[in-house]
Amino acid sequence: MSKPTALIRNNLVALHETEGIGWLTIQRIFNAAAMEDAQARREADWRDLGLTPKQIAALMKNLQPDVADSRMTRYERSGIKVLTILDRKYPRRLRQIARAPWVIYYVGRLELAARPSVGIVGTRLATSYGRRVAEDLSAACSAQGLTIVSGLARGIDTAAHVGALNKAGGTVAVLATPVNICYPAENKHLYREIGEKGLLISETPPGTSLHPGLFPLRNRIIAGLSLGVVVVEAAEGSGALITAEDATKANRDIFVVPGPITSPRSRGGMLLLRQGAKPVLDEEDILEEYRKHLTKSNDIQFDPKNILHAGDPLLHLTPDETSIYNILLDQPRSIEELAAESGMTFGLLHSVLLSLLIKRRIHQQPGSVYNVL
Amino acid sequence: MSKPTALIRNNLVALHETEGIGWLTIQRIFNAAAMEDAQARREADWRDLGLTPKQIAALMKNLQPDVADSRMTRYERSGIKVLTILDRKYPRRLRQIARAPWVIYYVGRLELAARPSVGIVGTRLATSYGRRVAEDLSAACSAQGLTIVSGLARGIDTAAHVGALNKAGGTVAVLATPVNICYPAENKHLYREIGEKGLLISETPPGTSLHPGLFPLRNRIIAGLSLGVVVVEAAEGSGALITAEDATKANRDIFVVPGPITSPRSRGGMLLLRQGAKPVLDEEDILEEYRKHLTKSNDIQFDPKNILHAGDPLLHLTPDETSIYNILLDQPRSIEELAAESGMTFGLLHSVLLSLLIKRRIHQQPGSVYNVL
């Protein structure tokens, strides 16, 4: 079977949920091959990996099998599902971005994350012009089968979700809060509806309290899930521009709905226009870019084949990855055998193996033995 | 002296002012070498050149020296100046466009037509947003030395002239009416001010009554005089879009001030944006394109050298033109000698000579003898 061992998956979730342990630390732990045998590691091992005593105490508690079990039971009861980057169902496009979330939590129809989709984002302090345009564009795109991704914030985000919710493409709300918390509270009704008909996603572990640093992290997920990002109204310095920047880095299309050049609320988006973003006059400007993605059914059902294609050009292998992959094509190898055959240092080898795991080209068996998928 | 003979110049004006004789007919007459000896031509000659009896009667009257003299005296008394395309002072950029006017009439500071300039155009039914933006942009560009060209119409044109009038770059109004008629009448005060501080230009002979066909002709002159054209507000089908189209044909830059996508008044400009026009957020988007033209004084005085440079790359010679030019470099030749030496047909030769005259590379002496300038 091609699922990563439940143990590695559980340990990854435990690490992700330990307060103070960030993305880079988890990568370091992966590279040190400490993910599989995390339970066997001692305090000194974790200290060597850069963790503070407080983090170590919290992690060691989190790693205990009974704690992990009760966590999963709690999630199950609340209807929260958990996916790690090593899971087959993890959204394919999200896998492609820099610092893809190790773990995501979701409620609702995961298949929406595999559909052709665009992010529609903008200011919370939207004008009536901005809200109207966001809702109309979103409804028109969703009616043609394009899923609308946004951040459930006030203003443009809310209008975008409302427009798409009951149309063919549906809508995905990416939250900065844990997936079981609605913020802002005024969107409670919308939040519940998206949980039922759409998809709620968050990288933030349940129980985490909201802090401003979570919003930029949320923005990169909106960009990651989308083929392109549409900025409707955004002042200079708006969070929507961070989403657009993330989208540019992730090689996504950037669209801007023009507005009056005298409106400070439009200024940020207009600066993107100056930099070459595509102006949107109506939904056709968006739809024409993704027509080929929409040729099939407007309401395709979930199919794991849509999540990840081994031949996906965006998941190309580097020369190092190719050389390790070719060794494993012959037969499964332990990490020591791979080091001997490839001549790579353990540091490089671990990072290459992690990358191949994330790209779902190899599988890690117990005892640090790897085989191709 | 390098001025074309006064006779040819007068005959060209007489032809241009004869009702029903259009641009192509004048070109045909030029090509038939009938411009110089027009007074000597008989009715049958003109019939052969495609003129109707009515046109012939009017033309023969117009060609009479006393009629021509009284015309010029009348213009002089009204402060109207006349330029033909064969004149040295004829605006250089206007010379470059397809179907450049054979004759223009002007009142005011002709040197403004030689300055770096942009057209600012848009709908007569402007919104307060459009008027405000047009006036502010125009003032800001003119303050930096860019001359603003527009059409004196209601709405955007008016705002553009008002913004630029008292700034360094000044303003040029291109009229569809004769240059001594103000249309619309409500702009009388502005018209008078532009005549004093700026420049009024028209291709339409004094005495011609206004008809709708004159407006598109006016638009090509706005485009021709400008380095680029800025569309502020224009509904679909607006005359400003014709100006933009003329500007594209003349290889000028096209700028669009974005507006709300829900405003039909902005729709036409926004379609240009979709086609790749440059969005204007503020005057810098325009000025940055023409900084090199503005490096000298912001208020340069008229200098014929600024009007036409013999080495102007836009006035490149074709191979046929080069071969005739090279023959004339040796010594002046009659048209018969040129035909014999070049082996060209008289039809081709006339069109090559006309082109060289318009490009001001050669000069026509009495008796159809040509010499290089």
XYZ file of C-alpha atoms in Angstrom:
746
model
C 0.000 0.000 0.000
C 1.185 3.481 -0.797
C 0.055 5.365 2.316
C 2.917 6.584 4.491
C 3.032 4.702 7.706
C 0.476 5.911 10.193
C 3.310 6.439 12.633
C 5.141 9.021 10.529
C 1.858 10.730 9.788
C 0.959 10.902 13.482
C 4.375 12.179 14.423
C 4.180 14.870 11.759
C 0.828 16.018 13.157
C 2.242 15.993 16.712
C 5.182 18.149 15.608
C 2.942 20.503 13.643
C 0.669 20.935 16.662
C 3.451 21.651 19.147
C 3.486 25.337 19.931
C 6.654 27.098 18.795
C 7.747 24.445 16.316
C 7.674 26.076 12.911
C 7.878 24.919 9.319
C 11.688 25.019 9.079
C 12.147 23.062 12.316
C 9.926 20.306 10.999
C 11.962 20.229 7.801
C 15.124 19.931 9.863
C 13.629 17.042 11.826
C 12.621 15.334 8.596
C 16.112 15.805 7.220
C 17.566 14.303 10.385
C 15.386 11.241 9.824
C 13.869 11.833 13.235
C 10.296 11.720 12.027
C 9.887 7.973 12.023
C 11.441 7.167 15.372
C 10.368 10.367 17.109
C 8.990 8.465 20.091
C 12.385 6.854 20.695
C 14.238 10.176 20.673
C 15.423 11.599 23.936
C 15.488 15.137 25.181
C 19.145 15.562 24.155
C 18.322 14.542 20.563
C 15.663 17.235 20.333
C 17.976 19.785 21.898
C 20.519 18.953 19.200
C 17.799 19.637 16.631
C 17.362 23.153 18.069
C 14.255 22.752 20.225
C 13.898 24.634 23.538
C 13.178 22.711 26.767
C 9.607 24.039 26.741
C 9.061 22.867 23.154
C 10.609 19.498 23.973
C 8.289 18.954 26.915
C 5.252 19.854 24.845
C 6.384 17.708 21.913
C 7.128 14.646 24.016
C 3.659 14.870 25.469
C 2.126 15.326 22.024
C 3.984 12.288 20.703
C 2.491 9.919 23.276
C 0.219 7.428 21.522
C -2.696 7.982 23.897
C -2.487 11.770 23.442
C -2.395 11.332 19.673
C -5.343 8.955 19.792
C -7.487 11.215 21.937
C -6.643 14.127 19.615
C -7.841 12.196 16.588
C -10.970 11.054 18.405
C -11.724 14.649 19.355
C -11.322 15.784 15.735
C -13.470 12.970 14.478
C -16.265 13.911 16.882
C -16.112 17.547 15.700
C -16.178 16.514 12.048
C -12.633 17.801 11.508
C -10.482 15.862 9.062
C -6.673 15.976 9.027
C -4.341 15.624 6.049
C -0.539 15.632 6.020
C 1.580 16.528 3.025
C 2.482 12.854 2.773
C -1.147 11.907 2.206
C -2.425 11.057 -1.214
C -5.490 13.265 -0.848
C -3.455 16.374 0.042
C -4.398 19.037 -2.564
C -2.061 18.783 -5.514
C -1.689 22.500 -6.216
C -0.976 23.247 -2.565
C 1.866 20.723 -2.690
C 3.596 22.859 -5.322
C 4.095 26.018 -3.278
C 7.121 26.980 -1.223
C 6.651 25.926 2.423
C 3.503 23.965 1.678
C 1.664 23.301 4.965
C 2.820 20.068 6.614
C -0.696 19.519 7.903
C -4.111 20.884 6.983
C -7.448 20.530 8.748
C -10.684 20.627 6.837
C -14.440 20.382 7.075
C -16.602 19.745 4.015
C -16.040 18.672 0.421
C -12.304 18.099 -0.071
C -12.887 17.483 -3.782
C -13.344 21.249 -4.191
C -9.623 21.685 -3.467
C -8.844 19.574 -6.538
C -11.095 21.556 -8.861
C -10.034 24.396 -11.162
C -10.297 27.425 -8.927
C -9.388 31.073 -8.521
C -8.884 33.109 -5.399
C -10.926 36.301 -5.108
C -9.487 38.600 -2.472
C -9.561 42.221 -1.402
C -9.986 44.673 1.388
C -12.152 44.154 4.448
C -13.147 47.823 4.153
C -14.771 47.315 0.772
C -16.876 49.927 -1.013
C -20.291 48.980 -2.303
C -18.688 48.939 -5.776
C -16.106 46.407 -4.629
C -18.620 44.158 -2.878
C -20.958 44.194 -5.836
C -18.199 43.367 -8.327
C -16.747 40.623 -6.104
C -20.109 38.930 -5.663
C -21.095 39.213 -9.321
C -17.732 38.002 -10.672
C -17.648 35.168 -8.185
C -21.172 34.049 -9.035
C -20.463 34.220 -12.775
C -17.214 32.237 -12.488
C -18.693 29.649 -10.158
C -21.702 29.240 -12.446
C -19.214 28.196 -15.149
C -17.663 25.616 -12.842
C -14.727 27.565 -11.440
C -14.378 27.118 -7.677
C -13.868 30.359 -5.724
C -11.275 30.405 -2.943
C -11.184 33.206 -0.384
C -10.443 33.958 3.265
C -13.864 34.455 4.940
C -12.866 37.975 5.985
C -15.255 40.922 5.975
C -15.790 42.857 2.754
C -14.510 41.382 -0.516
C -13.888 37.848 0.845
C -17.432 37.597 2.182
C -18.937 38.861 -1.077
C -16.841 36.338 -3.046
C -18.020 33.378 -0.919
C -21.654 34.511 -1.031
C -21.563 34.814 -4.820
C -20.122 31.322 -5.375
C -21.705 29.257 -2.611
C -24.769 27.988 -4.427
C -23.313 27.850 -7.921
C -21.726 24.883 -9.723
C -18.118 25.617 -8.795
C -18.797 26.180 -5.102
C -16.433 27.873 -2.704
C -13.463 27.160 -0.426
C -12.808 29.274 2.669
C -9.242 29.228 3.946
C -9.205 30.268 7.595
C -6.499 31.840 9.712
C -8.314 30.526 12.794
C -8.580 26.797 13.470
C -11.083 25.220 11.127
C -13.668 24.850 13.916
C -13.663 28.564 14.764
C -15.540 31.206 12.767
C -13.866 34.577 12.438
C -15.269 37.193 12.137
C -18.239 36.091 14.242
C -20.683 38.000 12.021
C -19.985 35.436 9.276
C -21.278 32.533 11.401
C -24.131 31.747 9.066
C -21.889 31.863 5.973
C -19.252 29.766 7.754
C -21.808 27.071 8.547
C -23.111 27.053 4.979
C -19.607 26.716 3.533
C -18.928 23.833 5.925
C -22.009 22.085 4.557
C -21.917 22.905 0.840
C -18.324 23.986 0.360
C -14.976 23.437 2.026
C -13.350 25.022 5.088
C -9.562 24.624 5.300
C -7.009 25.745 7.869
C -3.391 25.035 8.634
C -3.882 26.214 12.236
C -4.251 23.371 14.771
C -7.538 23.383 16.684
C -7.092 25.100 20.023
C -4.609 27.682 18.722
C -5.624 31.223 19.575
C -5.821 33.742 16.761
C -2.809 36.036 16.257
C -1.962 38.412 13.393
C 0.884 36.226 12.085
C -1.666 33.629 11.005
C -3.165 35.846 8.282
C -0.175 35.972 5.925
C 0.209 32.210 6.375
C -3.433 31.814 5.410
C -2.892 33.999 2.328
C -0.241 31.684 0.872
C -2.738 28.807 1.059
C -5.357 30.806 -0.850
C -2.729 31.425 -3.532
C -1.577 27.809 -3.394
C -5.029 26.318 -3.925
C -5.814 28.633 -6.848
C -4.816 28.707 -10.513
C -4.964 32.497 -10.328
C -5.808 35.239 -7.879
C -8.229 38.086 -8.561
C -7.706 41.288 -6.562
C -10.949 43.226 -6.413
C -10.259 46.178 -4.122
C -7.073 46.553 -2.165
C -5.472 49.608 -0.647
C -1.693 49.889 -0.611
C -0.369 47.500 2.034
C -3.528 45.385 2.013
C -3.283 41.696 2.935
C -4.768 40.926 -0.469
C -1.515 42.168 -1.990
C 0.404 39.629 0.096
C -1.835 36.949 -1.375
C -1.078 38.332 -4.831
C 2.642 38.282 -4.056
C 2.391 34.673 -2.887
C 0.482 33.907 -6.062
C 3.254 35.448 -8.166
C 5.874 33.400 -6.343
C 3.795 30.278 -6.909
C 3.627 31.158 -10.599
C -0.132 31.767 -10.511
C -1.956 34.282 -12.710
C -2.740 37.671 -11.207
C -5.926 39.483 -12.164
C -7.046 42.925 -11.058
C -10.481 44.488 -11.249
C -9.815 48.151 -12.102
C -11.498 50.865 -10.112
C -11.393 54.649 -9.951
C -7.780 55.821 -9.734
C -8.942 58.392 -7.204
C -10.022 55.659 -4.757
C -7.367 54.745 -2.162
C -9.233 51.442 -1.781
C -8.312 50.564 -5.357
C -4.745 51.836 -5.310
C -3.035 48.575 -4.336
C -4.701 46.572 -7.055
C -3.951 49.282 -9.569
C -0.260 49.080 -8.723
C -0.436 45.396 -9.676
C -2.012 46.450 -12.952
C 0.940 48.738 -13.523
C 3.208 45.740 -12.953
C 1.428 43.774 -15.638
C -1.469 42.012 -13.907
C -4.342 41.199 -16.225
C -7.271 43.628 -16.022
C -10.684 42.058 -15.466
C -13.625 43.741 -17.173
C -15.948 40.810 -16.677
C -15.809 37.094 -15.867
C -14.696 36.231 -19.396
C -11.246 37.662 -18.687
C -10.857 35.010 -15.990
C -12.745 32.123 -17.573
C -10.892 32.306 -20.886
C -7.641 31.440 -19.095
C -9.069 28.261 -17.593
C -11.429 27.047 -20.272
C -9.349 23.911 -20.825
C -9.662 23.008 -17.140
C -13.436 23.306 -17.343
C -14.065 21.188 -20.433
C -15.089 18.124 -18.450
C -18.129 18.082 -16.188
C -18.805 21.267 -14.265
C -19.266 19.213 -11.152
C -16.727 16.386 -11.269
C -16.617 14.143 -8.282
C -13.565 13.469 -6.192
C -11.076 11.179 -7.820
C -7.622 10.642 -6.348
C -6.226 10.670 -9.887
C -7.116 14.344 -10.040
C -5.077 15.061 -6.946
C -1.665 13.975 -8.118
C -0.305 12.804 -11.425
C 3.098 11.190 -11.228
C 3.963 12.780 -14.560
C 2.949 16.253 -13.451
C 5.548 18.579 -14.982
C 5.310 20.815 -11.934
C 6.602 17.954 -9.852
C 9.763 17.489 -11.919
C 12.668 15.852 -10.182
C 16.009 17.553 -9.683
C 19.162 15.697 -10.824
C 19.841 14.559 -7.217
C 16.277 13.348 -6.823
C 16.460 11.522 -10.138
C 19.642 9.731 -9.154
C 18.171 8.484 -5.847
C 14.891 7.614 -7.563
C 16.756 5.530 -10.140
C 18.600 3.591 -7.435
C 15.294 2.813 -5.715
C 13.704 1.775 -9.013
C 15.961 -1.280 -8.882
C 14.835 -2.366 -5.397
C 14.048 -0.883 -1.952
C 17.075 0.393 -0.059
C 17.857 1.540 3.462
C 19.222 5.004 3.954
C 22.685 3.585 4.664
C 22.646 1.671 1.387
C 21.531 4.778 -0.457
C 24.334 6.803 1.107
C 26.872 4.204 0.064
C 25.563 3.841 -3.489
C 24.967 7.542 -4.182
C 27.989 8.954 -2.394
C 25.766 11.698 -0.971
C 26.196 13.038 2.545
C 23.447 12.046 4.979
C 22.319 15.694 5.162
C 21.819 15.976 1.390
C 20.360 12.480 1.189
C 17.730 13.239 3.822
C 16.657 16.394 2.090
C 16.428 14.570 -1.258
C 14.374 11.771 0.332
C 12.049 14.285 2.000
C 11.504 16.009 -1.305
C 10.754 12.686 -3.038
C 8.317 11.822 -0.234
C 6.542 15.162 -0.610
C 6.385 14.714 -4.362
C 4.945 11.266 -3.640
C 7.493 9.471 -5.799
C 8.776 7.233 -2.998
C 7.449 5.659 0.166
C 9.163 5.223 3.507
C 8.828 1.816 5.143
C 9.561 1.072 8.786
C 13.277 0.972 9.502
C 14.047 3.817 7.081
C 13.707 1.614 4.050
C 12.477 3.410 0.931
C 10.729 2.145 -2.174
C 9.365 3.841 -5.266
C 5.632 4.446 -5.637
C 15.642 79.059 -50.902
C 13.962 75.867 -49.826
C 10.305 76.992 -49.734
C 8.148 75.312 -52.367
C 7.094 77.761 -54.975
C 4.276 79.992 -53.826
C 2.328 78.895 -56.883
C 2.244 75.206 -55.958
C 1.397 76.133 -52.401
C -1.482 78.360 -53.520
C -2.813 75.740 -55.901
C -2.721 73.123 -53.160
C -4.759 75.423 -50.893
C -7.227 76.114 -53.724
C -7.686 72.375 -54.304
C -8.038 71.665 -50.592
C -10.681 74.362 -50.256
C -12.784 73.243 -53.207
C -15.869 71.478 -51.927
C -16.039 67.794 -52.831
C -12.323 67.401 -53.603
C -10.968 64.933 -51.085
C -7.544 63.771 -49.959
C -7.193 61.030 -52.563
C -8.186 63.312 -55.428
C -5.477 65.779 -54.433
C -2.962 62.939 -54.324
C -4.037 61.914 -57.831
C -3.599 65.489 -59.065
C -0.146 65.646 -57.491
C 0.789 62.362 -59.116
C -0.391 63.652 -62.453
C 1.966 66.622 -62.025
C -1.047 68.902 -62.373
C -0.322 70.853 -59.202
C 2.191 73.229 -60.653
C 0.417 74.187 -63.848
C -3.115 73.926 -62.459
C -4.083 77.326 -63.839
C -3.187 76.183 -67.332
C -5.306 73.032 -67.171
C -8.569 72.918 -69.028
C -11.896 71.458 -68.075
C -11.190 68.239 -69.969
C -7.921 67.726 -68.055
C -9.766 67.923 -64.756
C -12.495 65.611 -66.041
C -9.779 63.109 -66.906
C -8.573 63.399 -63.319
C -12.038 62.384 -62.086
C -13.549 65.735 -61.122
C -17.258 66.453 -61.650
C -18.359 69.513 -63.644
C -19.489 71.199 -60.418
C -16.122 70.570 -58.756
C -14.310 71.794 -61.848
C -16.267 75.061 -61.900
C -15.566 75.659 -58.215
C -11.893 74.729 -58.557
C -11.281 76.937 -61.597
C -12.736 79.862 -59.696
C -10.635 79.040 -56.632
C -7.478 78.867 -58.729
C -7.819 82.420 -60.038
C -5.012 84.563 -58.636
C -7.337 87.353 -57.450
C -9.568 84.847 -55.615
C -6.505 83.286 -54.010
C -5.170 86.684 -53.027
C -8.410 87.862 -51.474
C -8.648 84.570 -49.585
C -5.202 85.072 -48.093
C -5.967 88.707 -47.254
C -9.176 87.627 -45.526
C -7.271 85.014 -43.459
C -4.589 87.496 -42.562
C -7.176 89.991 -41.287
C -8.797 87.280 -39.134
C -5.443 86.210 -37.715
C -5.680 82.805 -39.427
C -2.420 81.314 -40.658
C -2.222 78.628 -43.354
C 0.323 75.840 -43.710
C 0.602 73.224 -46.456
C 2.318 69.892 -46.076
C 5.078 71.226 -48.325
C 5.880 73.991 -45.830
C 8.851 73.769 -43.560
C 6.859 74.761 -40.490
C 4.230 72.047 -40.991
C 4.247 69.957 -37.749
C 6.723 67.136 -38.074
C 4.707 64.445 -36.279
C 1.585 65.257 -38.285
C 3.599 64.686 -41.457
C 4.169 61.078 -40.411
C 0.569 59.891 -40.345
C -1.372 58.235 -43.126
C -3.327 60.850 -45.109
C -1.662 63.756 -43.350
C -3.715 66.916 -43.978
C -2.623 68.712 -47.162
C -3.424 72.029 -45.514
C -3.931 73.154 -41.926
C -5.186 76.454 -40.532
C -4.082 77.715 -37.170
C -4.342 80.515 -34.657
C -1.826 80.918 -31.850
C 1.543 79.472 -30.935
C 2.529 77.026 -33.673
C 5.618 76.044 -31.662
C 3.306 74.042 -29.380
C 2.742 71.597 -32.253
C 6.471 70.828 -32.263
C 6.649 70.149 -28.524
C 6.459 66.743 -26.826
C 2.737 66.258 -26.361
C 0.001 63.790 -25.544
C -3.623 63.758 -26.528
C -6.148 63.483 -23.713
C -9.545 62.445 -25.012
C -12.801 60.948 -23.809
C -16.544 61.167 -23.763
C -18.542 64.382 -23.963
C -20.906 62.855 -21.389
C -18.214 62.660 -18.751
C -18.843 61.801 -15.116
C -17.477 64.069 -12.408
C -14.821 61.360 -11.845
C -13.745 61.547 -15.472
C -13.650 65.352 -15.577
C -11.678 65.544 -12.357
C -9.121 62.966 -13.511
C -8.766 64.553 -16.958
C -8.150 68.009 -15.508
C -5.737 66.800 -12.812
C -3.731 64.559 -15.160
C -3.595 67.260 -17.796
C -2.425 69.886 -15.303
C 0.219 67.569 -13.870
C 1.572 66.593 -17.307
C 1.552 70.161 -18.587
C 3.313 71.362 -15.436
C 6.136 68.980 -16.379
C 6.327 70.459 -19.875
C 4.176 68.019 -21.808
C 1.761 69.797 -24.161
C -1.836 68.545 -24.015
C -3.714 68.051 -27.283
C -7.484 67.611 -27.339
C -10.597 68.366 -29.361
C -12.365 71.205 -27.479
C -15.478 69.033 -27.096
C -17.645 69.015 -23.980
C -16.657 66.792 -21.076
C -13.199 65.214 -21.042
C -11.722 67.412 -23.826
C -12.752 70.586 -22.032
C -11.346 69.376 -18.708
C -8.065 68.462 -20.415
C -7.657 71.918 -22.003
C -8.595 73.696 -18.771
C -6.040 71.703 -16.788
C -3.152 72.406 -19.183
C -3.854 75.947 -20.378
C -1.862 77.908 -17.807
C 0.873 75.338 -17.184
C 4.309 75.094 -18.804
C 3.360 72.663 -21.582
C 0.263 74.540 -22.675
C -2.500 73.106 -24.812
C -3.465 72.552 -28.453
C -7.117 72.359 -29.518
C -7.775 70.543 -32.777
C -11.135 71.638 -34.153
C -13.571 69.893 -36.468
C -15.034 73.306 -37.307
C -12.984 75.894 -39.189
C -10.367 77.395 -36.903
C -12.323 80.661 -36.603
C -15.488 78.969 -35.307
C -15.959 77.849 -31.724
C -17.911 74.639 -31.219
C -19.547 73.988 -28.816
C -20.544 77.623 -28.236
C -20.394 77.184 -24.445
C -16.597 76.861 -24.764
C -16.250 80.350 -26.227
C -14.194 81.655 -23.336
C -11.880 78.625 -23.360
C -11.575 78.826 -27.160
C -10.483 82.457 -26.923
C -7.964 81.698 -24.192
C -6.443 78.823 -26.177
C -6.157 81.109 -29.212
C -4.185 83.553 -27.077
C -2.033 81.277 -24.899
C -2.175 78.006 -26.788
C -2.803 76.818 -30.320
C -6.009 76.253 -32.303
C -5.635 73.988 -35.347
C -8.090 72.803 -37.983
C -7.929 71.093 -41.336
C -11.370 72.437 -42.259
C -11.299 75.484 -44.588
C -12.931 78.599 -43.146
C -16.501 78.905 -44.347
C -17.144 75.151 -44.318
C -20.259 74.246 -42.357
C -19.943 71.652 -39.634
C -20.956 68.080 -40.515
C -20.434 64.811 -38.599
C -17.796 63.509 -41.016
C -15.411 66.201 -39.810
C -15.053 64.700 -36.326
C -13.231 61.491 -37.248
C -10.950 63.563 -39.501
C -10.222 65.829 -36.530
C -9.444 62.787 -34.364
C -6.629 61.605 -36.635
C -4.959 65.011 -36.253
C -5.112 64.778 -32.445
C -3.413 61.381 -32.726
C -0.953 62.685 -35.299
C 0.217 65.638 -33.230
C 0.700 63.499 -30.113
C 3.376 61.075 -28.970
C 0.635 59.129 -27.199
C -3.088 59.301 -26.540
C -4.688 59.029 -23.102
C -8.298 57.816 -23.013
C -9.956 59.000 -19.824
C -13.580 57.951 -20.104
C -15.057 56.468 -23.240
C -18.144 54.384 -23.741
C -18.127 51.658 -26.381
C -18.309 53.342 -29.803
C -17.061 56.678 -28.482
C -15.184 59.006 -30.825
C -12.280 58.871 -28.382
C -11.821 55.235 -29.406
C -11.464 56.339 -33.025
C -8.708 58.683 -31.899
C -7.102 55.758 -30.067
C -7.382 53.622 -33.195
C -5.786 56.378 -35.278
C -3.078 56.619 -32.638
C -2.424 52.867 -32.893
C -2.190 53.097 -36.676
C 0.233 56.004 -36.321
C 2.292 53.884 -33.937
C 1.568 56.140 -30.967
C 1.331 54.957 -27.352
C -2.135 54.291 -25.960
C -2.879 55.005 -22.316
C -6.119 54.332 -20.466
C -7.279 55.706 -17.148
C -9.113 52.811 -15.496
C -12.525 53.359 -14.002
C -15.225 51.252 -12.398
C -15.970 48.210 -14.568
C -19.640 48.758 -13.809
C -19.614 52.175 -15.539
C -20.692 52.075 -19.215
C -18.843 55.386 -19.572
C -15.577 53.582 -18.863
C -16.244 50.459 -20.888
C -14.614 51.571 -24.156
C -11.369 52.568 -22.494
C -11.353 49.369 -20.508
C -11.592 47.349 -23.716
C -8.377 49.087 -24.818
C -6.836 48.042 -21.532
C -7.785 44.457 -22.321
C -6.006 44.869 -25.665
C -2.822 45.938 -23.938
C -3.060 49.714 -23.521
C -1.000 51.046 -20.638
C -3.010 51.769 -17.477
C -2.551 55.240 -16.001
C -2.672 55.515 -12.221
C -1.157 58.967 -12.141
C 0.809 61.347 -14.366
C 4.042 59.402 -13.807
C 2.760 56.579 -16.010
C 2.639 59.077 -18.881
C 5.642 61.239 -18.054
C 8.044 58.320 -17.644
C 7.541 57.440 -21.320
C 8.548 60.901 -22.517
C 11.180 61.949 -20.005
C 13.850 62.016 -22.708
C 11.768 64.461 -24.763
C 11.478 66.754 -21.756
C 15.138 66.916 -20.745
C 15.688 70.312 -22.345
C 13.879 73.441 -21.225
C 10.255 73.012 -20.237
C 9.365 75.952 -22.406
C 11.534 75.763 -25.528
C 10.898 78.406 -28.127
C 10.034 77.742 -31.710
C 12.950 76.621 -33.780
C 12.444 75.301 -37.301
C 15.105 72.684 -36.576
C 12.661 71.100 -34.156
C 10.056 70.771 -36.841
C 11.884 68.552 -39.266
C 15.167 66.738 -39.085
C 16.427 65.475 -42.404
C 17.856 62.440 -40.635
C 14.623 61.636 -38.855
C 14.390 57.836 -38.897
C 10.625 58.089 -39.255
C 11.153 59.834 -42.538
C 13.257 57.002 -43.986
C 13.360 56.725 -47.740
C 12.118 53.700 -49.635
C 14.464 52.112 -52.220
C 12.619 53.912 -55.063
C 12.859 57.218 -53.226
C 16.546 56.656 -52.534
C 17.291 55.954 -56.178
C 15.565 59.173 -57.354
C 17.142 61.136 -54.513
C 20.595 59.895 -55.535
C 20.059 60.962 -59.149
C 19.049 64.464 -57.984
C 22.054 64.657 -55.649
C 24.183 64.950 -58.773
C 22.263 67.899 -60.239
C 18.675 69.137 -60.719
C 16.675 67.186 -63.265
C 13.373 67.585 -65.079
C 10.771 64.874 -64.697
C 11.494 63.655 -68.226
C 15.190 63.293 -67.453
C 14.360 61.435 -64.255
C 12.085 59.064 -66.136
C 14.788 58.348 -68.678
C 17.539 57.872 -66.088
C 15.535 55.832 -63.586
C 13.501 53.765 -66.020
C 10.443 54.357 -63.849
C 6.982 54.856 -65.322
C 5.631 58.388 -65.018
C 2.956 57.153 -62.579
C 5.498 55.642 -60.201
C 7.885 58.551 -60.662
C 5.229 61.115 -59.741
C 4.285 59.245 -56.620
C 7.956 58.933 -55.600
C 8.510 62.657 -56.214
C 5.396 63.559 -54.197
C 6.623 61.455 -51.335
C 10.064 63.085 -51.448
C 8.392 66.512 -51.484
C 6.274 65.627 -48.447
C 9.302 64.278 -46.657
C 11.013 67.569 -47.560
C 13.997 65.883 -49.172
C 13.540 67.580 -52.564
C 12.176 70.811 -53.922
C 10.130 71.413 -57.045
C 11.226 74.339 -59.241
C 9.121 75.906 -61.965
C 8.942 73.750 -65.077
C 8.848 70.497 -63.061
C 12.541 70.625 -62.309
C 13.521 69.022 -59.026
C 16.522 69.551 -56.773
C 17.535 68.111 -53.428
C 17.117 70.153 -50.239
